[in-house]
PDB file of C-alpha atoms in Angstrom:
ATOM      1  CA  UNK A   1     139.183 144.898  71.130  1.00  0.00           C
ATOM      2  CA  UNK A   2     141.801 145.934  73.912  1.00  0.00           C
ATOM      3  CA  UNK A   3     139.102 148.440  75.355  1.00  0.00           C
ATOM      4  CA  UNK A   4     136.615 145.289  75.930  1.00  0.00           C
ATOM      5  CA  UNK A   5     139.046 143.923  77.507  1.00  0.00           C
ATOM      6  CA  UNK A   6     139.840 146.086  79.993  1.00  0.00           C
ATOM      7  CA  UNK A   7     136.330 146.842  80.567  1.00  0.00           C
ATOM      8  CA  UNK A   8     135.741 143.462  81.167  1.00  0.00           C
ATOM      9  CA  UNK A   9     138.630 143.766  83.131  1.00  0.00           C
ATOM     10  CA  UNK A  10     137.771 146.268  85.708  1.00  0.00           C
ATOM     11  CA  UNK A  11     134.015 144.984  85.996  1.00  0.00           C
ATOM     12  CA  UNK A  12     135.436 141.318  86.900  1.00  0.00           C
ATOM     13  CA  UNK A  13     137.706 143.038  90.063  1.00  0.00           C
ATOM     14  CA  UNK A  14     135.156 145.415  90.990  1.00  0.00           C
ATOM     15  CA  UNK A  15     133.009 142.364  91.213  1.00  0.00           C
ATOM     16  CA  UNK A  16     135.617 140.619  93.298  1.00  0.00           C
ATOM     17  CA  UNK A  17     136.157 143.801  95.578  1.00  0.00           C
ATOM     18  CA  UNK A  18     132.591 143.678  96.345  1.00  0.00           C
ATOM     19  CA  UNK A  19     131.558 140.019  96.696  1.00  0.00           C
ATOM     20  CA  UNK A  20     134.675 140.325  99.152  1.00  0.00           C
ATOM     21  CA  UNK A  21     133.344 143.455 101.120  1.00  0.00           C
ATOM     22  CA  UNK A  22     130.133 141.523 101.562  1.00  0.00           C
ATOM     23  CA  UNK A  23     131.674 138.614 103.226  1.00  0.00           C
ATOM     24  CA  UNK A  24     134.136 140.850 105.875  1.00  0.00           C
ATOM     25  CA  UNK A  25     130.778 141.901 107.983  1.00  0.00           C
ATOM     26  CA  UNK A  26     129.512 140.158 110.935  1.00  0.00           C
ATOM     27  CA  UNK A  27     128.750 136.472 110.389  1.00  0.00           C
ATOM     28  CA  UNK A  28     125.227 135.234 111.526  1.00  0.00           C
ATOM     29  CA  UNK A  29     124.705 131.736 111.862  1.00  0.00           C
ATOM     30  CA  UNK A  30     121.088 130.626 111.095  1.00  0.00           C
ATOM     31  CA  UNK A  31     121.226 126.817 111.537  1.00  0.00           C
ATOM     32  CA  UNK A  32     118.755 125.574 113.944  1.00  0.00           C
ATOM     33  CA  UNK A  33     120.141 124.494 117.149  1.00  0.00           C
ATOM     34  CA  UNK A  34     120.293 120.680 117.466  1.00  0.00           C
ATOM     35  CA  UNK A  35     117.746 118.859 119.522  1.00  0.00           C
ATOM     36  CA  UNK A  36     118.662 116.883 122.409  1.00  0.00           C
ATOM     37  CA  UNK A  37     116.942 113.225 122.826  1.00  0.00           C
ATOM     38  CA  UNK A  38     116.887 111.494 125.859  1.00  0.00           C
ATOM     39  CA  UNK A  39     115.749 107.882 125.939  1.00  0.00           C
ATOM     40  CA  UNK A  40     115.196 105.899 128.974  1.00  0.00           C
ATOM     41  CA  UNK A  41     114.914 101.789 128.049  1.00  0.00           C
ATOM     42  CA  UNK A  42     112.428 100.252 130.595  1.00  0.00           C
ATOM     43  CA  UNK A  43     112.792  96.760 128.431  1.00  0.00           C
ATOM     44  CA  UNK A  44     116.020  94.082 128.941  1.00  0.00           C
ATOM     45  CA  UNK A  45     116.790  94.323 125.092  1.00  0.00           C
ATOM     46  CA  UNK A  46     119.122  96.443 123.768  1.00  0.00           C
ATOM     47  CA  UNK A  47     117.806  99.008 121.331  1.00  0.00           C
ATOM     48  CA  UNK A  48     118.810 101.080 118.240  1.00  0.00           C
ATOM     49  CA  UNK A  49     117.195 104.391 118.250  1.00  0.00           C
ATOM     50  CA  UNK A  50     116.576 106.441 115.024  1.00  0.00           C
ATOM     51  CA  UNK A  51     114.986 108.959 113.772  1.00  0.00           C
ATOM     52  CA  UNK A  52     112.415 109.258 110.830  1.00  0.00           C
ATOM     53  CA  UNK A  53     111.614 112.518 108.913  1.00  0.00           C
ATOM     54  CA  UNK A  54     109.264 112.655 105.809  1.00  0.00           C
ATOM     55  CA  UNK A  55     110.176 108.359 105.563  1.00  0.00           C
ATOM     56  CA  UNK A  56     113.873 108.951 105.595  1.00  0.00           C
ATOM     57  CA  UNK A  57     115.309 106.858 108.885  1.00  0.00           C
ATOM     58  CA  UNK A  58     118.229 108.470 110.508  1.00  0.00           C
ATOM     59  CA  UNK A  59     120.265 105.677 113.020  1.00  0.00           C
ATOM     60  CA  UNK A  60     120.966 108.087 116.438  1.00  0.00           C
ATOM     61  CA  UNK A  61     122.741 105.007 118.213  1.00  0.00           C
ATOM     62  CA  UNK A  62     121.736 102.203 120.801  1.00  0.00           C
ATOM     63  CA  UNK A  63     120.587 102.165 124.406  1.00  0.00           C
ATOM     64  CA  UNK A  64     121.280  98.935 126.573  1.00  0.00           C
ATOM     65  CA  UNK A  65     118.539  97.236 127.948  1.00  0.00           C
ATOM     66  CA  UNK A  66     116.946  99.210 131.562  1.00  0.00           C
ATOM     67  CA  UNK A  67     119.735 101.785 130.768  1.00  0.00           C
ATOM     68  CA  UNK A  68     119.474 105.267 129.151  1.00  0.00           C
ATOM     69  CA  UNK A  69     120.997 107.373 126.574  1.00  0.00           C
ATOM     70  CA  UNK A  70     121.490 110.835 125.072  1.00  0.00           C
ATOM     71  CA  UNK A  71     120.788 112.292 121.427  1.00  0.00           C
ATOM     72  CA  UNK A  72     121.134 115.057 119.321  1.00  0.00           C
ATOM     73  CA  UNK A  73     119.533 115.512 116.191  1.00  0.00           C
ATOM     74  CA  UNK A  74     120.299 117.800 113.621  1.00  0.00           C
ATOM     75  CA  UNK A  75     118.300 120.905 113.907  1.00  0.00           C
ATOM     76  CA  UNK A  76     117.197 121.423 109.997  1.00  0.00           C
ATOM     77  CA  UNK A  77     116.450 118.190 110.094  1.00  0.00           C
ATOM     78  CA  UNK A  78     113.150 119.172 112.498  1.00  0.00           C
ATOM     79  CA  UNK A  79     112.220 123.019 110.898  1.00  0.00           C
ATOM     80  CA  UNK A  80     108.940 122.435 110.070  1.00  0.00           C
ATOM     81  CA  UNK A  81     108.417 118.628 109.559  1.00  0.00           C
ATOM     82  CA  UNK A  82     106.735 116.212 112.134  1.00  0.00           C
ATOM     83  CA  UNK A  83     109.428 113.907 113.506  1.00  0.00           C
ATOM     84  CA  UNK A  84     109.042 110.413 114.748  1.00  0.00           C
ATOM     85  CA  UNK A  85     111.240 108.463 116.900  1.00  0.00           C
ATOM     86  CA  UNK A  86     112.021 104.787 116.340  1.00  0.00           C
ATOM     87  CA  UNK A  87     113.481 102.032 118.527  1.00  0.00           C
ATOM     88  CA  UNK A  88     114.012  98.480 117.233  1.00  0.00           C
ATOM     89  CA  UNK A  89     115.142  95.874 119.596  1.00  0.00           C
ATOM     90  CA  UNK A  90     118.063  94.355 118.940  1.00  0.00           C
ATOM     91  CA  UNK A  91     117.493  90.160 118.492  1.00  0.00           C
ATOM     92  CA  UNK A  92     114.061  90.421 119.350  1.00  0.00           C
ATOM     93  CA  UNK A  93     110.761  91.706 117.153  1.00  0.00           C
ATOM     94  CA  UNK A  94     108.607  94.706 117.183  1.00  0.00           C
ATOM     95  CA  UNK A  95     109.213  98.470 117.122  1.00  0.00           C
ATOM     96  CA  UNK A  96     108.656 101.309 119.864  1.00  0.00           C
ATOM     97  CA  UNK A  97     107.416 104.251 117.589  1.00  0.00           C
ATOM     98  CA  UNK A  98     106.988 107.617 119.395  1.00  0.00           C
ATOM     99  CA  UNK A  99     104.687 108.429 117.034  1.00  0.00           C
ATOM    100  CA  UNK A 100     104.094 112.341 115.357  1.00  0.00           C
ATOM    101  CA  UNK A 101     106.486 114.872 117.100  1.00  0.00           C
ATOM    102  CA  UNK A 102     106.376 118.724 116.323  1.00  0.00           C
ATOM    103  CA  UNK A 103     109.812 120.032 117.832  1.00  0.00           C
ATOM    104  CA  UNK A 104     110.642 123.947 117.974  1.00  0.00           C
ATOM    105  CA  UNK A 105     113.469 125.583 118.808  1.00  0.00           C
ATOM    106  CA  UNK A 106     114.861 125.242 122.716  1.00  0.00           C
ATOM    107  CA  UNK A 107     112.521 121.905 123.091  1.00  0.00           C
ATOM    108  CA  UNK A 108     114.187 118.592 123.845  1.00  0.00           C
ATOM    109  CA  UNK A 109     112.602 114.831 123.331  1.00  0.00           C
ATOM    110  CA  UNK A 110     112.234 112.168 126.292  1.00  0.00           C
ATOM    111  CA  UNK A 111     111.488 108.969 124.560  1.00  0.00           C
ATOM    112  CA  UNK A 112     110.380 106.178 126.907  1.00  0.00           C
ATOM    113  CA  UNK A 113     110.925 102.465 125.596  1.00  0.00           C
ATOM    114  CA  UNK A 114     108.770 100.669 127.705  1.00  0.00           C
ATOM    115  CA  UNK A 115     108.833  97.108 128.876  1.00  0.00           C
ATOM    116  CA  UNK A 116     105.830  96.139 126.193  1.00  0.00           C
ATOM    117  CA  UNK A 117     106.773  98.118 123.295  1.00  0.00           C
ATOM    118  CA  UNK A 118     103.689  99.285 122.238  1.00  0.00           C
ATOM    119  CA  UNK A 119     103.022 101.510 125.173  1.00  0.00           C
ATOM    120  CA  UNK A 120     106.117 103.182 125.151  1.00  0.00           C
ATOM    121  CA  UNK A 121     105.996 107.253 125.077  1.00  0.00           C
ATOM    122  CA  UNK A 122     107.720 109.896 123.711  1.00  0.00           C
ATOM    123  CA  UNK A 123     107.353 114.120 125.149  1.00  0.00           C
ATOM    124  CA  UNK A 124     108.175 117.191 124.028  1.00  0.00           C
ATOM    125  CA  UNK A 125     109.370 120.119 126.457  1.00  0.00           C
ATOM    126  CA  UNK A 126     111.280 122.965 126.853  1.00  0.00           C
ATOM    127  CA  UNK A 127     114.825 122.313 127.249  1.00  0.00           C
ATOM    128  CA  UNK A 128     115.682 125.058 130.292  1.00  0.00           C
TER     129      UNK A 128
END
């Protein structure tokens, strides 16, 4: 069986030679770019700001009460999926929900907490 094996042989490197040409040619990257989120607290309370996609919640970080803050969430994350954006004051009750978002490529998020949280607001626009 030494001629199997050397067949066997040369077809494993000639698989490695070309599995390795394949990965010398220009690399193109094909992740989404993130998406930036800026959210503007109107209310005193401190909030934690997340984001939920198909009823996973995803913790961005907190904004201090009247103060602001800035976001990025992980482009595959929004490909094709409505997105909502959640804030949930911290040592109070209630929840800000921006309600059904549909984010493409370029596009940022402004998410307004407002002072009653029920009427707070979130937009989509182009980022440039």
């Amino acid at each position: 069986h030494p001629v199997r094996t050397r067949v066997a042989l040369l077809f494993l490197l000639a698989t490695a030679a070309c599995v390795r040409h394949s990965q010398t040619g220009p690399e193109v990257d094909t992740r989404p770019e993130p998406i930036p989120v800026h959210v503007k607290n109107e209310n005193f309370l401190d909030m934690n700001i997340a984001v939920v996609v198909s009823g996973v919640s995803r913790r961005l970080g907190n904004v201090v009460g009247n103060g602001s803050g800035d976001f990025m969430i992980d482009g595959n994350l929004a490909v094709g999926q409505t997105l909502y954006l959640t804030a949930t004051p911290i040592g109070g009750r209630g929840q800000a929900t921006s309600g059904g978002l549909s984010v493409g490529p370029g596009q940022m998020i402004d998410f307004t907490v407002a002072s009653t949280l029920r009427q707070s607001v979130a937009t989509v626009h182009d980022a440039r």
